[in-house]
CSV table of C-alpha atoms and ligand atoms in Angstrom, one decimal:
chain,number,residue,atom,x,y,z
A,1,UNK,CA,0.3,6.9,27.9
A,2,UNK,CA,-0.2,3.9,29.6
A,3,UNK,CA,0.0,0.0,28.8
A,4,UNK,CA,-3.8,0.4,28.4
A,5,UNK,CA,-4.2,2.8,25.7
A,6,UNK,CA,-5.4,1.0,22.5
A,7,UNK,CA,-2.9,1.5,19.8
A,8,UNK,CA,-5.2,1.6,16.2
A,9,UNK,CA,-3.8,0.4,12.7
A,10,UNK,CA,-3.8,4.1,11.6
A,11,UNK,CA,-4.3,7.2,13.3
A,12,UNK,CA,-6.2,9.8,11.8
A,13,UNK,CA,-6.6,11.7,15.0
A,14,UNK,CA,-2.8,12.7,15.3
A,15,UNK,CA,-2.5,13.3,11.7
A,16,UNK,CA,-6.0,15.9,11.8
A,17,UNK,CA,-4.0,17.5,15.0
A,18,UNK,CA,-0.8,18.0,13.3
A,19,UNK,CA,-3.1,20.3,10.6
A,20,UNK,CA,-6.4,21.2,12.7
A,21,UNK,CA,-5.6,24.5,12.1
A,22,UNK,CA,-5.0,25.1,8.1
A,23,UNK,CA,-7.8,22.4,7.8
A,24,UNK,CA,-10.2,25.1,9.3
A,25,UNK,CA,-8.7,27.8,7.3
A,26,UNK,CA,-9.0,26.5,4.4
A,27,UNK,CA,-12.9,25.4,5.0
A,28,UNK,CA,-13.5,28.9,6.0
A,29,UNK,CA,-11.7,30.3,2.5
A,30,UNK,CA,-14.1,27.3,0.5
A,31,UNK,CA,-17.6,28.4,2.3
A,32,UNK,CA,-16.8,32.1,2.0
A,33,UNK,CA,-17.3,31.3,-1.8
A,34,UNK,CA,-19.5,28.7,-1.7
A,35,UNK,CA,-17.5,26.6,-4.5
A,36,UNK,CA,-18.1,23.6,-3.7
A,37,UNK,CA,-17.4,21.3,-6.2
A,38,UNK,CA,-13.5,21.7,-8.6
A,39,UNK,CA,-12.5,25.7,-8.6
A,40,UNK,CA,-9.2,26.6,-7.6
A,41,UNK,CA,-8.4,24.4,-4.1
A,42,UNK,CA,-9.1,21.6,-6.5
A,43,UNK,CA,-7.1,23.1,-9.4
A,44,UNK,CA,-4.4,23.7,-7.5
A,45,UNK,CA,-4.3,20.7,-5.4
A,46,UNK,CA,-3.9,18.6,-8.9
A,47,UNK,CA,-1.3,20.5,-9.9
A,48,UNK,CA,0.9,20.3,-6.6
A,49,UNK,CA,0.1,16.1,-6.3
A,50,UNK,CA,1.2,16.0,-10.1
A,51,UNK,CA,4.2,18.0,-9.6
A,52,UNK,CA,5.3,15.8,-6.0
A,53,UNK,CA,4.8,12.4,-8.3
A,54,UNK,CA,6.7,13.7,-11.1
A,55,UNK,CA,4.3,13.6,-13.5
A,56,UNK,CA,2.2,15.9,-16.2
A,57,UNK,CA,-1.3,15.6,-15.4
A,58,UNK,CA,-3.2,14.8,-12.4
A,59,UNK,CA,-7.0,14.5,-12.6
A,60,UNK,CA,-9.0,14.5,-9.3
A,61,UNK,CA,-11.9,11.8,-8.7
A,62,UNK,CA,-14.5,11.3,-6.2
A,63,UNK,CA,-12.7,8.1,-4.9
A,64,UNK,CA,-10.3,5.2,-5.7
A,65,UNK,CA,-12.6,2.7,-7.3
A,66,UNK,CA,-13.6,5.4,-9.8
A,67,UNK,CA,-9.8,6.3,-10.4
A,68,UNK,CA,-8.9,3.2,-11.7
A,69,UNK,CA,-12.4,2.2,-13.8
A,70,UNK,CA,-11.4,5.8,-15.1
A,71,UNK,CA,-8.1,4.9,-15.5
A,72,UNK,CA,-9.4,1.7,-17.5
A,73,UNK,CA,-11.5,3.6,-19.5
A,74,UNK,CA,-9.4,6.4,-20.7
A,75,UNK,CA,-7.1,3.9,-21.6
A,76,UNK,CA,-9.5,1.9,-23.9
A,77,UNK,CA,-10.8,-0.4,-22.1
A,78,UNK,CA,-13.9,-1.7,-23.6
A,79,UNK,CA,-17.1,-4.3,-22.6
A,80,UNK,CA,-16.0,-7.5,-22.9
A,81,UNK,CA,-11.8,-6.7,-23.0
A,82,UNK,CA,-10.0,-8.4,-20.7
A,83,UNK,CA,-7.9,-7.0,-17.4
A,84,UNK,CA,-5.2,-9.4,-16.2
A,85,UNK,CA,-4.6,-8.4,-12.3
A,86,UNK,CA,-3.4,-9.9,-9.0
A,87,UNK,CA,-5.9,-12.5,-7.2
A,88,UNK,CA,-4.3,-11.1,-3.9
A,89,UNK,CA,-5.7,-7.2,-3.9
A,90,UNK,CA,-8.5,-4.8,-2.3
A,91,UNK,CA,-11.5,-6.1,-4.1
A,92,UNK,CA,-12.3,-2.8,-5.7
A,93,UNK,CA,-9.1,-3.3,-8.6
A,94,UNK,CA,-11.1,-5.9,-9.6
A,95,UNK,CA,-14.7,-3.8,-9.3
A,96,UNK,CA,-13.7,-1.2,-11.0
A,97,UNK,CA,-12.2,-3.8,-14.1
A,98,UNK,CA,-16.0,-5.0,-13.7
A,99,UNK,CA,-17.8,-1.9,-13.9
A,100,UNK,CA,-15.6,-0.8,-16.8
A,101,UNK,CA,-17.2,-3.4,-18.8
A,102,UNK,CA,-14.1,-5.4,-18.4
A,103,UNK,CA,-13.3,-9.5,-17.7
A,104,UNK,CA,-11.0,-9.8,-14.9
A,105,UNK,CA,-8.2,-12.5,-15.5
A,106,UNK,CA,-6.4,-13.1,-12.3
A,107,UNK,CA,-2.6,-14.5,-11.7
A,108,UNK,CA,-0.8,-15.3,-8.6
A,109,UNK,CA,1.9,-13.0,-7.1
A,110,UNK,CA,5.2,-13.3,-5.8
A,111,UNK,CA,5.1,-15.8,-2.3
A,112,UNK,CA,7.6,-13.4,-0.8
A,113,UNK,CA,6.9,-9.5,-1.9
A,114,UNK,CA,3.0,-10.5,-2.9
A,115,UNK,CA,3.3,-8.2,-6.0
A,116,UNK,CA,2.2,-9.6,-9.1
A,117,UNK,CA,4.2,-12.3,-10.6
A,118,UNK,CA,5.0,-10.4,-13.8
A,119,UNK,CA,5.9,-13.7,-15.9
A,120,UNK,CA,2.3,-15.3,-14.9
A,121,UNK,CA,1.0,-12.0,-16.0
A,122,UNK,CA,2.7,-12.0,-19.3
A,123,UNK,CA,1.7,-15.5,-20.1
A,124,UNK,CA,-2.0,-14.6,-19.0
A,125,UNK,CA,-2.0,-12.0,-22.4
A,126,UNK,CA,-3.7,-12.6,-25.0
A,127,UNK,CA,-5.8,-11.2,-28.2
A,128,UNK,CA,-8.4,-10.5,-25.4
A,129,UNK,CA,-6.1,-8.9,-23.5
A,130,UNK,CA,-6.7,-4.7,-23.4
A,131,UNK,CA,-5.1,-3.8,-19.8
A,132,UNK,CA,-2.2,-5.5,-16.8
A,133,UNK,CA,-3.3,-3.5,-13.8
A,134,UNK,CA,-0.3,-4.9,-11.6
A,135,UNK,CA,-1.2,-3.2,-7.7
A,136,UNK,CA,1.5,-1.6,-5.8
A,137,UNK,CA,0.3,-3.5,-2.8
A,138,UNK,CA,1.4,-2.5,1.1
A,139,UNK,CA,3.1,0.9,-0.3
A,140,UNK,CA,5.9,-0.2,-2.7
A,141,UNK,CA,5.9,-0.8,-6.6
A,142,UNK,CA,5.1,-3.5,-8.2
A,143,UNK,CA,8.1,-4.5,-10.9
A,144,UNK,CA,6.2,-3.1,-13.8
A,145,UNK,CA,9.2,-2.6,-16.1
A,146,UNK,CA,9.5,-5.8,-17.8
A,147,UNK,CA,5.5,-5.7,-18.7
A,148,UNK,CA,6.0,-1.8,-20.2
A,149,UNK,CA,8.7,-3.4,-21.9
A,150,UNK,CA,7.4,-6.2,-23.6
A,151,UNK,CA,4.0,-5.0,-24.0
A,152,UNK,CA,5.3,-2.0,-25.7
A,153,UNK,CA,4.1,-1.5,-29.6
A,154,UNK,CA,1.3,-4.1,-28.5
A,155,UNK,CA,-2.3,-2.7,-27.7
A,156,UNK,CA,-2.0,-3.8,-24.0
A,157,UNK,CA,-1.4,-1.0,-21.9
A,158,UNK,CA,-0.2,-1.2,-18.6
A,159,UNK,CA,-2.4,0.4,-15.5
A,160,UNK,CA,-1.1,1.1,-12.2
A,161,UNK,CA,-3.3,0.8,-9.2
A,162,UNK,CA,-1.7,3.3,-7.4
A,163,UNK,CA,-3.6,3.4,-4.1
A,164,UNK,CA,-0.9,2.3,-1.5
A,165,UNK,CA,1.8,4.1,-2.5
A,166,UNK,CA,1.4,7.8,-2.5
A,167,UNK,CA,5.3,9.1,-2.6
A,168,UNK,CA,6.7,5.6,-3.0
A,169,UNK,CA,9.3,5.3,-6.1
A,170,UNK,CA,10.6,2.6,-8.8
A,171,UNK,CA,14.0,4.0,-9.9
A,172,UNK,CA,13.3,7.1,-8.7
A,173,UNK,CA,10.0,7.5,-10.6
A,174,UNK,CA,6.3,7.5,-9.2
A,175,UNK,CA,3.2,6.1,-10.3
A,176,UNK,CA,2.2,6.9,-13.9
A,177,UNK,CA,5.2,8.9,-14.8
A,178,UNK,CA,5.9,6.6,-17.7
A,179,UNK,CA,6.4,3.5,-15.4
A,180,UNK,CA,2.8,2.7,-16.7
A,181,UNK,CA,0.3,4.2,-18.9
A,182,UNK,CA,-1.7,5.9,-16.4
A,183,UNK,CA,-2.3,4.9,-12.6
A,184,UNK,CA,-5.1,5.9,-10.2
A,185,UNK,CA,-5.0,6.0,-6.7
A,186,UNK,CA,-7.3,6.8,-3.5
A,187,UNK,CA,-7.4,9.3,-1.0
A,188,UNK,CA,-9.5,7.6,1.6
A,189,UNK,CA,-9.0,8.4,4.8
A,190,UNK,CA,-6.7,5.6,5.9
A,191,UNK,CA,-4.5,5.5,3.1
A,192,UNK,CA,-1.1,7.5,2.9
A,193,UNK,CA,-2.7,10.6,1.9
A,194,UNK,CA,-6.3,10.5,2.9
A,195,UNK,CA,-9.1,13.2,2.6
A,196,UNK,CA,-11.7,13.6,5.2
A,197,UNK,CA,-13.6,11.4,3.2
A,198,UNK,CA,-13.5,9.5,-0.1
A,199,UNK,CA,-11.7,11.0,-3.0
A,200,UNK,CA,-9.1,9.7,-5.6
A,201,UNK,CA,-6.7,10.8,-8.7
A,202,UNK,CA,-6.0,9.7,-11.9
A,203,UNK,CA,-2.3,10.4,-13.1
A,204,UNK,CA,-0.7,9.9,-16.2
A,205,UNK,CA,1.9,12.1,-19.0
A,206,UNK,CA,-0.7,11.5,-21.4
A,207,UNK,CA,-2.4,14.7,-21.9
A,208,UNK,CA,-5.3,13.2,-24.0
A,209,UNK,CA,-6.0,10.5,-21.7
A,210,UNK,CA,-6.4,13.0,-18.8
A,211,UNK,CA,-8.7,14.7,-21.1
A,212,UNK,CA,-11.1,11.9,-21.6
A,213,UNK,CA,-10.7,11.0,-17.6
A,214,UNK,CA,-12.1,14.8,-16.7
A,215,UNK,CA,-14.9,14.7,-19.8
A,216,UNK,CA,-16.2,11.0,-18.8
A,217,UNK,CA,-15.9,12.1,-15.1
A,218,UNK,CA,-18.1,15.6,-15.6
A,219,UNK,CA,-21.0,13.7,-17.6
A,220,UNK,CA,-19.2,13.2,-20.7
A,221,UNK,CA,-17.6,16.9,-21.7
A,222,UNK,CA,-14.9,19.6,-20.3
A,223,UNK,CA,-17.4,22.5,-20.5
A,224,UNK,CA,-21.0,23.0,-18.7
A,225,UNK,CA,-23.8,21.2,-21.1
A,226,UNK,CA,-21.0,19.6,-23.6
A,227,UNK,CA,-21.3,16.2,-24.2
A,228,UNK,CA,-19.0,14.6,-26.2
A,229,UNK,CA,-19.3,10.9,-24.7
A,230,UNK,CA,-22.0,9.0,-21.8
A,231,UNK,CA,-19.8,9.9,-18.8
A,232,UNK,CA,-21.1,9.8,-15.0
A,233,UNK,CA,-20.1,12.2,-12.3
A,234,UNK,CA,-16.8,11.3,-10.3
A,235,UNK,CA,-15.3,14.6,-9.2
A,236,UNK,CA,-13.2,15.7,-6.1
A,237,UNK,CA,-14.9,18.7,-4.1
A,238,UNK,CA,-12.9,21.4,-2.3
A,239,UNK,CA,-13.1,20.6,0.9
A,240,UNK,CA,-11.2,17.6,0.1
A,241,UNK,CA,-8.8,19.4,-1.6
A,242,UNK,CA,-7.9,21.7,1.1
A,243,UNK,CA,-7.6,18.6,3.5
A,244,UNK,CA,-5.2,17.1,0.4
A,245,UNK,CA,-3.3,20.5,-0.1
A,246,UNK,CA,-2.6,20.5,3.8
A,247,UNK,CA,-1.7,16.8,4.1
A,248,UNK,CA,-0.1,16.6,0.4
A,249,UNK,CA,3.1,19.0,2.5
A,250,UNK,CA,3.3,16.7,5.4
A,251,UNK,CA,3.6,13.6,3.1
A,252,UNK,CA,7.2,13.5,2.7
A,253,UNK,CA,7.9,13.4,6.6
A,254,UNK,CA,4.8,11.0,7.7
A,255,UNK,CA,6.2,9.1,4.6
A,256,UNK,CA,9.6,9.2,6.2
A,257,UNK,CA,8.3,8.2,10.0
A,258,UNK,CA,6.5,4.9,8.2
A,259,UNK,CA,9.9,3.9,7.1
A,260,UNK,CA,11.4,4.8,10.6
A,261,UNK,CA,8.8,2.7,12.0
A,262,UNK,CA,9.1,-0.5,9.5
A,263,UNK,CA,13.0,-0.3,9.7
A,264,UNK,CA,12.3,-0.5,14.1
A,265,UNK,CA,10.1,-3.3,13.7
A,266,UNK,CA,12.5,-5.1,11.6
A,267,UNK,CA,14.9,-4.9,14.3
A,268,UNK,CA,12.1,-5.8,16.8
A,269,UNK,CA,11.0,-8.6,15.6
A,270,UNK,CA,14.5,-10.0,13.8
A,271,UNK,CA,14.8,-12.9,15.7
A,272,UNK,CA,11.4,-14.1,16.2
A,273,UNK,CA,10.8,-17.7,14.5
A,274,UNK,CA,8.5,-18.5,12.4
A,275,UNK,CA,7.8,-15.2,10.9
A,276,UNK,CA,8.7,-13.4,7.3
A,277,UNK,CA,8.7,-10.4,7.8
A,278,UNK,CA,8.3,-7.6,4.6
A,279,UNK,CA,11.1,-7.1,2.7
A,280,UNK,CA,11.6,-4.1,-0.2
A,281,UNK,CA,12.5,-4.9,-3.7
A,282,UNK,CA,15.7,-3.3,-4.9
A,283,UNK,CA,15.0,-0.2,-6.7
A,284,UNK,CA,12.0,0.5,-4.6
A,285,UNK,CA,11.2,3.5,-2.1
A,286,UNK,CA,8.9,1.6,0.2
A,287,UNK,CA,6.3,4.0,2.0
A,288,UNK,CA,4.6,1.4,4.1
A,289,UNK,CA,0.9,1.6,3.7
A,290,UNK,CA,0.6,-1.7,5.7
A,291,UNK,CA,3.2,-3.7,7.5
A,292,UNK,CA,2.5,-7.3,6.8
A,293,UNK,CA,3.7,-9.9,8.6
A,294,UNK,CA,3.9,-14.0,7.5
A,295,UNK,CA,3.0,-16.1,9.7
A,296,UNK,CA,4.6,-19.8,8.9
A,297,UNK,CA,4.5,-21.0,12.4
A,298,UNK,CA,0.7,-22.3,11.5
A,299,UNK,CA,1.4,-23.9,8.8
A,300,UNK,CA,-1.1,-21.9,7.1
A,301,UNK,CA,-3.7,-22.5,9.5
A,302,UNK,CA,-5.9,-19.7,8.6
A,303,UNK,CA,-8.4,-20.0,12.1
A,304,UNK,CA,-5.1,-19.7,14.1
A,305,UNK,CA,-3.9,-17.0,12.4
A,306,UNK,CA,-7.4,-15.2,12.8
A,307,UNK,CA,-6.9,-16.2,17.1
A,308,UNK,CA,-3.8,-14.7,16.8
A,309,UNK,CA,-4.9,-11.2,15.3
A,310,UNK,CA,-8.4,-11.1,17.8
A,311,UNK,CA,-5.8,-12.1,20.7
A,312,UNK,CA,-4.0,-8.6,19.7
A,313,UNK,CA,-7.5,-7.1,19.3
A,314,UNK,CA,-8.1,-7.9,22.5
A,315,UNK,CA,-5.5,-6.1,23.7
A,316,UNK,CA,-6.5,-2.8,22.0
A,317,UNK,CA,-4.0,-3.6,19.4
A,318,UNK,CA,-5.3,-2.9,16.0
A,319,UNK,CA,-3.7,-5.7,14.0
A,320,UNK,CA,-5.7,-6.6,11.1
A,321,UNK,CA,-5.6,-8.9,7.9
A,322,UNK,CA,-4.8,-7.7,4.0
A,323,UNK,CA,-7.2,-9.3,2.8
A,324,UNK,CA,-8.7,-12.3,4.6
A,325,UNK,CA,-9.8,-14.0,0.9
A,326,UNK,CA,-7.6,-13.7,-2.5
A,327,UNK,CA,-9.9,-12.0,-5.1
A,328,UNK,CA,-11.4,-15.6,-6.8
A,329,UNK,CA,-12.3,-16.5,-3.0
A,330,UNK,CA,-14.9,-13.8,-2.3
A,331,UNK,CA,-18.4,-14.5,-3.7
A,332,UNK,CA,-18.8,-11.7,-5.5
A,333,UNK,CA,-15.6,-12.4,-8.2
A,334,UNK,CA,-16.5,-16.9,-8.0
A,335,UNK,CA,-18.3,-16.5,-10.9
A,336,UNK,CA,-14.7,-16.1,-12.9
A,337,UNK,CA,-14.9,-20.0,-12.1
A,338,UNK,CA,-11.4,-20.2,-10.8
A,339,UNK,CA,-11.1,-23.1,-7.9
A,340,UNK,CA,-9.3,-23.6,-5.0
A,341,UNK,CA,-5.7,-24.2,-5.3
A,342,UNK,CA,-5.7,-21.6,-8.7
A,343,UNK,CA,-3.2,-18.8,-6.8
A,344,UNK,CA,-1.1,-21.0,-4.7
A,345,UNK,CA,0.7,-17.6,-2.8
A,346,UNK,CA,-2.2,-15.7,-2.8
A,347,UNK,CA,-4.1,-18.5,-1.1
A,348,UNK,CA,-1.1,-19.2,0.9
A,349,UNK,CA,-0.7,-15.1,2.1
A,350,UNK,CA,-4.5,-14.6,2.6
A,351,UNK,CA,-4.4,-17.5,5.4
A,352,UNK,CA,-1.1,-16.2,6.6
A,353,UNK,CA,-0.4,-12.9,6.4
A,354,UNK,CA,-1.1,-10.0,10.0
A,355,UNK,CA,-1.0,-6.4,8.9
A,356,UNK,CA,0.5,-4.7,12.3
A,357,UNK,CA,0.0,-1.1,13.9
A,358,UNK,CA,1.9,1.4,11.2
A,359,UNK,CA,1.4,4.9,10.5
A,360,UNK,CA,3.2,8.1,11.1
A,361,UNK,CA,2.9,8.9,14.6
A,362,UNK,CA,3.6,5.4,16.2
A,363,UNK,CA,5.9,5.7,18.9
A,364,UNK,CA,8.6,3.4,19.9
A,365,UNK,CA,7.1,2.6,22.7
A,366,UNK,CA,3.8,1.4,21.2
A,367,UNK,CA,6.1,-0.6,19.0
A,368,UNK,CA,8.1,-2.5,21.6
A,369,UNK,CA,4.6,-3.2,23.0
A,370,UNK,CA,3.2,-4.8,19.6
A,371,UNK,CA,6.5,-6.5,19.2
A,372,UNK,CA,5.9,-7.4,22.5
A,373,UNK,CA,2.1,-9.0,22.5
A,374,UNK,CA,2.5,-10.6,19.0
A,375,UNK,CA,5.5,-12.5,20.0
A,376,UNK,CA,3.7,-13.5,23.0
A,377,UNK,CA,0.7,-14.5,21.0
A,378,UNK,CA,2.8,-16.6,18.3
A,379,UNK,CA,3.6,-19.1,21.2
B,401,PLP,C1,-8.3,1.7,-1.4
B,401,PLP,C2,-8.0,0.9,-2.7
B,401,PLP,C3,-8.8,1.1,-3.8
B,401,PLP,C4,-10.1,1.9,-3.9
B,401,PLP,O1,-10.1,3.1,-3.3
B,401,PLP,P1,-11.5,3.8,-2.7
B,401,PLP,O2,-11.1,5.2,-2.6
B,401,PLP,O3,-11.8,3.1,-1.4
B,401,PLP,O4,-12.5,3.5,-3.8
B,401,PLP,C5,-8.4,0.5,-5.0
B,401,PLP,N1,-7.3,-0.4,-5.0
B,401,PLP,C6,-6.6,-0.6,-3.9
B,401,PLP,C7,-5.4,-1.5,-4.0
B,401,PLP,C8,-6.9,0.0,-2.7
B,401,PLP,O5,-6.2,-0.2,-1.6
């Protein structure tokens, strides 16, 4: 390795080399049968991802967005309800609120931790109201306890979007296993547990709501040419399973190397000034998705903050931003008519925040080198 070599946000090349080989044995066992699509890789791969979250039923997907409009759906969701979510998250929670028919009604998050603010979301309730889909943003939970609390006994149910925290934990429990309703989550590639493609899950104890997930995923019914409701077709295929199966066993050590690496830069970057760096709520088992970085040095001056990440770019660093534009920002979601100035920490994160270099097989010394370069480039 030498001080040229790029280091990339996540590395999907040393991950495929830790499991080259089972990945190619367990293609070979899915094209001698030809099964392409469910069968037993996928059957069994539910079961195992259920089991390692702690929960009852695990429902594969073709990918994330579809996870959570399924998730939304099973859950009641209807046209015209509306989804109360954070303004600061991957456009697609808000899509797939959209595409279930659904009104999304944003709040602001927490300035420090970039959660959802749970009081703004409980004040944003109301006889509209079906869903909260609070987002367990950058790979820890959101604090969803004091929504399942006092939306208990109402009709709002509480959704997780679960797709940056495969393994992570809220007092000890994971996604959907009672901490909300149901969650979905996302097995693209670059996520903690990524398929060598797109794929997702729903998860939930609910064993009718993981019914209705599978029937309106397979075309509206649970056997071939039953169809009990207008579904569409959102399944995960074996291949993908076999890559899940493979990775699903290495999850708890790459999990354990992210936190390694968060707790080094930490130390790193302790006494540079002008930075926040990301902090874990109590009661949380953080599995770092991203590490993001604040940046208050600016002043919140979003074009030096973008300098600053094409600077590391540059250098073959692959620092990048999570996300460049809170959710009421972006053309696509303006229509919900909310102006500037709306989501104060959103806003104020989206022209701050620097996702740095983090993923299992980041060594030391490609840390010291980030640490290096980003202090450099702060000034
Ligand atoms: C990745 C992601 C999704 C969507 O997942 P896809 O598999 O890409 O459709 C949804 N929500 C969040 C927060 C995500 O990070």
């Amino acid at each position: 390795m030498t001080q040229a070599d790029p280091i990339p946000l996540v590395d999907l090349k040393s991950a495929h080399a830790e499991i080259a080989d089972e990945v190619a044995a367990g293609f070979q066992k899915v094209l001698a049968t030809t099964g392409f699509i469910g069968g037993p890789e996928v059957a069994a791969f539910e079961e195992e991802f259920a089991a390692f979250g702690g929960v009852r039923h695990c429902v594969g997907v073709a990918n994330g967005t579809d996870a959570v409009e399924l998730a939304l759906r099973a859950a009641g969701v209807r046209q015209g309800d509306e989804v109360v979510l954070p303004a600061n998250t991957f456009i697609a929670s808000a899509g797939a609120v959209a595409r279930a028919g659904a009104v999304p009604v944003l709040v602001d998050c927490d300035p420090d931790s970039y959660l959802i603010d749970v009081q703004a979301a409980l004040a944003a309730v109301g006889p509209r109201t079906a869903a909260v889909l609070p987002v367990h943003l950058y790979g820890q939970h959101a604090p969803v306890e004091e929504l399942t609390e006092k939306l208990a006994g109402s009709n709002v149910r509480v959704i997780e979007d679960a797709a940056q925290c495969q393994g992570a934990t809220r007092n000890g429990r994971g996604a959907g296993s009672g901490t909300g309703a149901i969650a979905a989550t996302s097995f693209y590639p670059g996520k903690n547990l990524g398929a060598y493609g797109d794929g997702g899950a729903v998860v939930t104890d609910d064993a009718d709501m993981a019914k209705t997930v599978r029937a309106i995923a397979n075309h509206g019914g649970l056997t071939k040419y039953s169809h009990d409701l207008v579904g569409f077709n959102s399944r995960l295929d074996a291949l993908q399973a076999t890559v899940l199966r493979s990775k699903l066993r290495r999850l708890p050590a790459w999990n354990a190397a992210r936190r390694a690496a968060a707790a080094r830069y930490a130390e790193l970057l302790a006494d540079v000034p002008g930075i926040a760096l990301p902090a874990t709520l109590t009661d949380n088992e953080h599995v770092w998705h991203l590490y993001v970085v604040r940046i208050d040095a600016f002043d919140g001056d979003r074009d030096r903050r973008d300098a600053l990440v094409g600077n590391l770019n540059a250098q073959g660093i692959g620092a990048g931003v999570h996300y460049p534009a809170a959710l009421h920002q972006t053309p696509a979601f303006s229509h919900l008519g909310y102006p500037e100035g709306s989501f104060p920490n959103a806003e104020a994160a989206a022209a701050r925040i620097v996702s740095l270099p983090l993923h299992p097989h980041l060594t030391a010394a490609q840390q010291e080198r980030v640490a290096e370069a980003f202090t450099a480039a702060l000034g």
